[in-house]
C-alpha positions as a Python dict, from the first residue, in 0.01 Angstrom:
ca = {
    (1, 'M'): (0, 0, 0),
    (2, 'P'): (353, -83, -128),
    (3, 'R'): (658, -50, 89),
    (4, 'R'): (1026, -51, 8),
    (5, 'L'): (1196, -386, 49),
    (6, 'D'): (1473, -323, 300),
    (7, 'V'): (1513, -633, 513),
    (8, 'P'): (1328, -930, 366),
    (9, 'D'): (1162, -1160, 616),
    (10, 'Y'): (950, -1373, 388),
    (11, 'A'): (941, -1686, 602),
    (12, 'T'): (762, -1520, 895),
    (13, 'D'): (511, -1307, 703),
    (14, 'P'): (165, -1422, 819),
    (15, 'R'): (-33, -1279, 527),
    (16, 'A'): (-210, -1509, 283),
    (17, 'S'): (-48, -1358, -27),
    (18, 'V'): (246, -1123, -60),
    (19, 'Y'): (369, -982, -392),
    (20, 'L'): (726, -889, -473),
    (21, 'V'): (757, -637, -756),
    (22, 'R'): (1103, -589, -906),
    (23, 'L'): (1121, -270, -1112),
    (24, 'W'): (1391, -251, -1381),
    (25, 'F'): (1519, 76, -1528),
    (26, 'A'): (1729, 101, -1845),
    (27, 'P'): (2066, 264, -1774),
    (28, 'S'): (2170, 575, -1964),
    (29, 'D'): (2502, 403, -2044),
    (30, 'P'): (2445, 79, -2242),
    (31, 'A'): (2754, -75, -2079),
    (32, 'A'): (2619, -15, -1727),
    (33, 'A'): (2417, -259, -1519),
    (34, 'W'): (2039, -221, -1511),
    (35, 'P'): (1926, -59, -1185),
    (36, 'M'): (1643, -239, -1008),
    (37, 'D'): (1417, -162, -716),
    (38, 'D'): (1233, -429, -512),
    (39, 'W'): (899, -356, -347),
    (40, 'I'): (671, -569, -129),
    (41, 'L'): (296, -531, -181),
    (42, 'D'): (115, -690, 110),
    (43, 'D'): (-209, -492, 121),
    (44, 'V'): (-367, -552, -219),
    (45, 'A'): (-704, -716, -281),
    (46, 'A'): (-613, -893, -606),
    (47, 'V'): (-327, -963, -843),
    (48, 'E'): (-478, -709, -1086),
    (49, 'D'): (-423, -436, -824),
    (50, 'A'): (-60, -538, -783),
    (51, 'L'): (-9, -538, -1162),
    (52, 'A'): (-172, -195, -1194),
    (53, 'W'): (59, -55, -925),
    (54, 'A'): (367, -200, -1098),
    (55, 'V'): (267, -53, -1436),
    (56, 'S'): (206, 289, -1277),
    (57, 'Q'): (568, 312, -1155),
    (58, 'G'): (708, 392, -1500),
    (59, 'A'): (985, 133, -1499),
    (60, 'T'): (1131, 7, -1827),
    (61, 'S'): (1007, -340, -1730),
    (62, 'F'): (913, -528, -1417),
    (63, 'E'): (889, -873, -1266),
    (64, 'M'): (616, -981, -1027),
    (65, 'F'): (633, -1272, -784),
    (66, 'V'): (384, -1411, -533),
    (67, 'R'): (433, -1604, -211),
    (68, 'T'): (155, -1748, 0),
    (69, 'H'): (166, -1832, 368),
    (70, 'E'): (183, -2205, 286),
    (71, 'Q'): (499, -2180, 73),
    (72, 'Q'): (840, -2025, 122),
    (73, 'D'): (943, -1981, -242),
    (74, 'W'): (855, -1691, -470),
    (75, 'I'): (661, -1785, -785),
    (76, 'R'): (709, -1560, -1087),
    (77, 'L'): (379, -1433, -1226),
    (78, 'H'): (505, -1181, -1479),
    (79, 'G'): (814, -1044, -1651),
    (80, 'E'): (1183, -1117, -1680),
    (81, 'P'): (1501, -935, -1579),
    (82, 'G'): (1527, -594, -1739),
    (83, 'D'): (1841, -672, -1934),
    (84, 'G'): (1666, -963, -2108),
    (85, 'R'): (1893, -1235, -1974),
    (86, 'E'): (1759, -1581, -2038),
    (87, 'I'): (1616, -1754, -1734),
    (88, 'V'): (1600, -2131, -1711),
    (89, 'T'): (1370, -2288, -1455),
    (90, 'E'): (1360, -2662, -1402),
    (91, 'V'): (1047, -2815, -1254),
    (92, 'L'): (1071, -3176, -1138),
    (93, 'L'): (742, -3366, -1131),
    (94, 'E'): (677, -3694, -956),
    (95, 'S'): (391, -3934, -1018),
    (96, 'D'): (207, -4109, -735),
    (97, 'G'): (120, -4403, -949),
}
């Protein structure tokens, strides 16, 4: 099911939905950076299956993103960076009328 993310090629992936799971692990030294591990899940039936896999990995925390064939950007579904840094996302909306 999951595979290690080595060389990302998101733009050419023909699958309908692909999940990126970023696992975060607390460092033993508080001054050290948080190690992370990225995985692509491209053979899951539902988002619940992807979430269950991520939880089963035993990471301190995790982020989950989804990308569909119609879009090129990753959309965050769950989580935040392991070190708790604040993330600011701006969404610009336009009205047709």
